[in-house]
Coordinates of C-alpha atoms in Angstrom, one line a residue:
M30 CA 75.7 172.9 107.7
T31 CA 78.4 171.3 110.0
A32 CA 79.4 167.7 109.9
S33 CA 77.4 167.2 113.1
T34 CA 74.1 168.4 111.6
Q35 CA 73.2 165.8 109.1
Y36 CA 70.8 166.5 106.2
R37 CA 67.3 165.1 106.9
S38 CA 64.5 164.2 104.5
G39 CA 61.2 162.6 105.0
F40 CA 57.4 162.9 105.2
A41 CA 55.0 164.6 107.5
C42 CA 51.3 164.9 107.4
F43 CA 48.7 167.1 109.0
V44 CA 45.5 165.4 110.3
G45 CA 42.5 166.7 111.9
R46 CA 38.8 166.9 111.4
P47 CA 37.5 168.8 108.4
N48 CA 38.2 172.6 108.3
T49 CA 41.0 172.8 110.9
G50 CA 43.3 174.7 108.6
K51 CA 45.4 171.8 107.3
S52 CA 45.6 172.8 103.7
T53 CA 46.2 176.5 104.6
L54 CA 49.1 175.4 106.8
T55 CA 50.5 173.2 104.1
N56 CA 50.5 176.1 101.6
A57 CA 52.0 178.5 104.1
L58 CA 54.9 176.1 104.9
V59 CA 55.6 175.3 101.3
G60 CA 55.3 179.0 100.4
S61 CA 53.1 178.3 97.4
K62 CA 49.6 177.1 96.7
V63 CA 49.7 173.3 96.4
A64 CA 46.5 172.4 98.2
I65 CA 43.1 174.1 97.6
T66 CA 41.4 175.8 100.5
S67 CA 37.8 176.7 101.1
S68 CA 35.6 177.6 103.9
K69 CA 33.6 174.4 103.1
P70 CA 34.6 171.2 105.0
Q71 CA 35.8 168.2 103.1
T72 CA 37.6 170.3 100.5
T73 CA 40.7 168.1 100.2
R74 CA 40.1 164.8 98.5
H75 CA 43.6 163.6 97.6
A76 CA 46.8 163.3 99.6
I77 CA 48.6 166.3 98.1
R78 CA 52.4 166.5 98.6
G79 CA 54.0 169.9 99.2
I80 CA 57.8 170.2 99.4
V81 CA 59.5 172.4 102.0
A82 CA 63.2 172.9 101.0
R83 CA 65.7 174.1 103.6
P84 CA 69.5 174.1 103.7
D85 CA 69.4 171.3 106.3
A86 CA 66.4 169.3 105.2
Q87 CA 63.7 168.5 102.7
L88 CA 60.3 168.1 104.4
I89 CA 57.5 166.7 102.3
I90 CA 54.1 167.5 103.7
V91 CA 51.2 165.2 102.7
D92 CA 48.0 167.1 103.1
T93 CA 45.2 164.7 103.7
P94 CA 41.4 164.9 103.7
G95 CA 39.7 165.5 107.0
L96 CA 38.9 162.3 108.9
H97 CA 35.1 162.1 109.5
R98 CA 32.4 159.5 110.0
P99 CA 31.6 158.6 106.4
R100 CA 28.1 158.6 105.0
T101 CA 28.9 157.7 101.4
L102 CA 31.4 155.5 99.5
L103 CA 33.3 158.6 98.7
G104 CA 33.6 159.4 102.4
Q105 CA 34.9 155.9 103.1
R106 CA 37.5 156.2 100.3
L107 CA 38.6 159.6 101.7
N108 CA 39.1 158.0 105.1
D109 CA 41.1 155.2 103.5
V110 CA 43.4 157.8 101.9
V111 CA 44.0 159.3 105.4
R112 CA 44.8 156.1 107.2
A113 CA 47.1 154.9 104.4
T114 CA 49.0 158.2 104.6
W115 CA 49.3 158.1 108.4
S116 CA 50.9 154.6 108.2
E117 CA 53.6 155.8 105.8
V118 CA 54.9 159.1 107.2
D119 CA 57.8 159.9 109.6
V120 CA 55.9 162.4 111.8
I121 CA 52.2 163.4 112.2
G122 CA 50.8 166.9 113.0
F123 CA 47.4 166.7 114.7
C124 CA 45.6 170.0 114.0
V125 CA 43.1 171.6 116.4
P126 CA 41.9 175.2 116.0
A127 CA 42.7 177.6 118.8
N128 CA 39.2 179.1 118.8
E129 CA 37.1 175.8 119.0
K130 CA 36.7 173.5 122.0
I131 CA 38.0 170.0 121.6
G132 CA 35.0 167.9 120.6
P133 CA 34.0 164.3 119.7
G134 CA 35.5 164.6 116.2
D135 CA 39.0 165.4 117.7
K136 CA 38.7 162.6 120.2
Y137 CA 37.7 160.2 117.5
I138 CA 40.9 161.0 115.6
A139 CA 43.1 161.0 118.7
A140 CA 41.9 157.5 119.5
E141 CA 43.1 156.4 116.1
L142 CA 46.4 158.2 116.6
V143 CA 47.2 156.6 119.9
K144 CA 47.8 153.3 118.1
L145 CA 50.3 155.0 115.7
S146 CA 52.0 157.1 118.3
R147 CA 54.0 154.1 119.6
H148 CA 56.1 154.1 116.5
T149 CA 55.4 157.5 114.8
P150 CA 55.8 160.8 116.7
V151 CA 52.6 162.9 116.9
V152 CA 53.0 166.7 117.3
G153 CA 50.0 168.7 118.6
V154 CA 49.4 171.8 116.4
V155 CA 47.1 174.5 117.6
T156 CA 46.1 176.3 114.4
K157 CA 44.4 179.7 113.7
T158 CA 46.0 181.4 116.7
D159 CA 45.2 184.8 115.0
T160 CA 41.5 184.1 115.8
A161 CA 42.1 183.5 119.6
S162 CA 43.3 185.4 122.7
K163 CA 46.5 184.4 124.5
N164 CA 44.4 182.8 127.2
Q165 CA 42.4 180.7 124.7
I166 CA 45.6 179.5 123.1
A167 CA 47.1 178.5 126.5
D168 CA 43.8 176.7 127.5
Q169 CA 43.8 174.8 124.2
L170 CA 47.4 173.7 124.7
M171 CA 46.5 172.5 128.2
A172 CA 43.4 170.7 126.9
L173 CA 45.4 169.0 124.2
Q174 CA 47.7 167.4 126.7
D175 CA 44.8 165.5 128.1
V176 CA 43.9 164.0 124.7
L177 CA 47.1 162.3 123.8
E178 CA 50.8 162.2 124.8
F179 CA 52.4 164.4 122.1
A180 CA 56.0 164.5 121.1
D181 CA 55.7 168.3 121.1
L182 CA 53.0 171.0 121.1
V183 CA 53.2 174.1 118.8
P184 CA 50.7 177.0 118.4
V185 CA 50.7 178.5 114.9
S186 CA 48.9 180.8 112.5
A187 CA 49.2 180.2 108.8
K188 CA 47.5 183.5 108.2
D189 CA 50.1 185.8 109.9
G190 CA 53.0 183.4 109.8
F191 CA 53.2 183.0 113.6
Q192 CA 55.6 180.2 114.6
L193 CA 55.6 178.6 111.1
D194 CA 59.5 178.2 111.3
A195 CA 59.2 176.8 114.8
L196 CA 56.7 174.2 113.5
A197 CA 59.0 173.3 110.5
D198 CA 61.9 172.9 113.0
V199 CA 59.9 170.6 115.2
L200 CA 58.9 168.4 112.2
V201 CA 62.4 168.3 110.7
T202 CA 64.0 167.1 113.9
R203 CA 61.7 164.1 113.7
L204 CA 62.8 163.1 110.2
P205 CA 65.4 160.5 109.5
E206 CA 68.8 161.5 108.1
G207 CA 68.9 161.0 104.4
P208 CA 69.4 162.6 101.0
Q209 CA 67.2 165.0 99.1
L210 CA 64.2 163.2 97.7
Y211 CA 63.0 165.7 95.1
P212 CA 65.0 168.0 92.7
D213 CA 65.6 171.6 93.8
G214 CA 62.8 174.0 93.0
E215 CA 60.0 171.5 93.0
L216 CA 57.1 172.4 95.2
T217 CA 54.8 169.4 94.7
D218 CA 54.8 166.1 92.9
E219 CA 51.2 166.4 91.9
P220 CA 50.6 166.1 88.1
E221 CA 49.6 169.4 86.5
A222 CA 46.2 168.0 85.5
T223 CA 45.4 167.2 89.1
L224 CA 46.3 170.7 90.3
I225 CA 44.3 172.3 87.5
A226 CA 41.2 170.2 88.3
E227 CA 41.6 171.2 92.0
L228 CA 41.8 174.9 91.1
I229 CA 38.6 174.6 89.1
R230 CA 36.9 172.8 91.9
E231 CA 38.0 175.4 94.4
S232 CA 36.6 178.2 92.2
A233 CA 33.3 176.3 91.9
L234 CA 33.0 175.8 95.6
E235 CA 33.1 179.5 96.4
G236 CA 29.7 180.9 96.9
V237 CA 27.6 177.8 96.3
R238 CA 25.0 176.6 98.6
D239 CA 26.0 174.2 101.4
E240 CA 24.5 171.1 99.8
L241 CA 26.7 171.3 96.8
P242 CA 30.4 170.9 97.8
H243 CA 30.6 167.1 98.1
S244 CA 28.7 166.7 94.8
I245 CA 31.3 168.5 92.7
A246 CA 34.0 166.6 90.9
V247 CA 36.3 167.9 88.1
T248 CA 38.3 166.0 85.5
V249 CA 40.8 167.6 83.1
E250 CA 40.4 165.8 79.7
E251 CA 43.1 167.5 77.7
I252 CA 45.7 170.3 77.8
L253 CA 46.8 171.2 74.3
A254 CA 49.1 173.9 72.9
R255 CA 47.1 176.3 70.6
E256 CA 48.1 175.9 67.0
N257 CA 50.2 178.8 65.7
R258 CA 50.3 180.3 69.3
D259 CA 53.4 179.8 71.5
D260 CA 51.8 181.6 74.4
M261 CA 48.3 179.9 74.6
L262 CA 47.1 176.6 76.0
D263 CA 43.6 175.1 75.6
V264 CA 42.4 173.3 78.7
Y265 CA 39.4 171.1 78.4
A266 CA 37.7 170.2 81.7
N267 CA 34.4 168.7 82.9
L268 CA 32.7 169.7 86.1
F269 CA 30.4 166.9 87.4
V270 CA 27.5 167.2 89.7
E271 CA 25.0 164.5 90.9
R272 CA 21.6 166.0 89.9
D273 CA 20.1 168.3 87.2
S274 CA 19.1 170.8 89.9
Q275 CA 22.7 171.1 91.0
K276 CA 23.7 171.7 87.4
G277 CA 21.4 174.8 87.4
I278 CA 23.1 176.1 90.6
V279 CA 26.6 175.8 89.1
L280 CA 25.6 177.4 85.8
G281 CA 23.7 180.2 87.4
H282 CA 21.3 182.7 85.7
K283 CA 22.1 182.5 81.9
G284 CA 25.4 180.8 82.7
E285 CA 26.8 183.7 84.7
R286 CA 28.0 181.7 87.6
L287 CA 29.9 179.3 85.5
R288 CA 31.6 182.2 83.6
T289 CA 32.7 183.6 87.0
V290 CA 34.0 180.2 88.1
G291 CA 35.9 179.9 84.7
A292 CA 37.4 183.3 85.0
T293 CA 38.6 182.8 88.6
A294 CA 40.0 179.3 87.8
R295 CA 41.7 180.5 84.6
R296 CA 43.7 183.2 86.4
Q297 CA 45.0 180.7 88.9
I298 CA 45.8 178.1 86.1
E299 CA 47.7 180.8 84.2
A300 CA 49.7 181.5 87.3
L301 CA 50.4 177.8 87.7
L302 CA 51.4 177.1 84.1
G303 CA 53.0 180.4 83.3
S304 CA 51.0 180.7 80.1
K305 CA 47.8 182.2 78.7
V306 CA 45.0 179.7 79.0
Y307 CA 41.6 179.3 77.3
L308 CA 39.5 177.2 79.6
H309 CA 36.8 175.0 78.0
L310 CA 34.6 174.1 81.0
H311 CA 31.5 171.9 80.7
V312 CA 29.0 170.9 83.4
K313 CA 27.8 167.3 83.3
V314 CA 25.5 165.2 85.5
A315 CA 26.9 161.9 86.9
K316 CA 24.0 160.6 88.9
D317 CA 24.8 159.8 92.6
W318 CA 28.5 159.4 91.7
Q319 CA 29.6 159.5 95.4
R320 CA 27.9 156.2 96.0
D321 CA 28.7 154.4 92.7
P322 CA 32.1 152.5 92.7
K323 CA 32.3 152.5 88.9
Q324 CA 31.8 156.3 88.6
L325 CA 34.1 157.0 91.6
R326 CA 36.9 155.1 89.7
R327 CA 36.2 157.1 86.5
L328 CA 36.4 160.4 88.5
G329 CA 39.8 159.3 90.0
F330 CA 38.8 158.0 93.5

């Protein structure tokens, strides 16, 4: 790094309606899984920070929930998280998939971003280019120009790595000059318990019926070292649903589904913690928790 290229550090966030590839893009840029991904919309519920370390910069990506018209108190809280994040970052990436027409949901977000774009640069990011033809990608880039005046436009694919470095370059040039904000080697500032809860929730989301995703919440109660075992941790977690009927769906026939969820989550938790894990997972009913302020607080929202 020459004297003329100063070290930069700061925050970026990806916004977009649900399921536009924001979490997958965050994980691809960080080079490690810090945000959970699922084919179900509304998977992300917290602003997760992933850290991209480069010789010339430290880019901290805040992955936000998808902005949507809320139908529950949880939905409103998620939208509040998004707006609070937008107001605090140095650059915003507005994500729109290459293979879907720009719709009312995108325009709703763009209208919010217009107010911010006066003082925070907004970069248009066309995601999922691996699912579209060259013409589709070109059309999408043209269509985006009519939506908002962007500081830059970048087509990317998190899946095959297309233009990820170019996107990182574009974001980094918009960061202020400044020192490193996190120690070398750190990939996220999320507490381990939060990451573990998210991995369990991701495993539970796979293969459930459509009505269930929003109803699942996970809390990690304790992480304890197993007595007389250096290589084993006991993780105690609760998986909450809103109704008894949903509890049946999560448990599955004779508890088979829950065992699969537990086994999938355990493998990921072991990779995260670098230790053998025994996962104690219990399913509980917290009636209509998405609409109840007291229960939302208890579950971390």
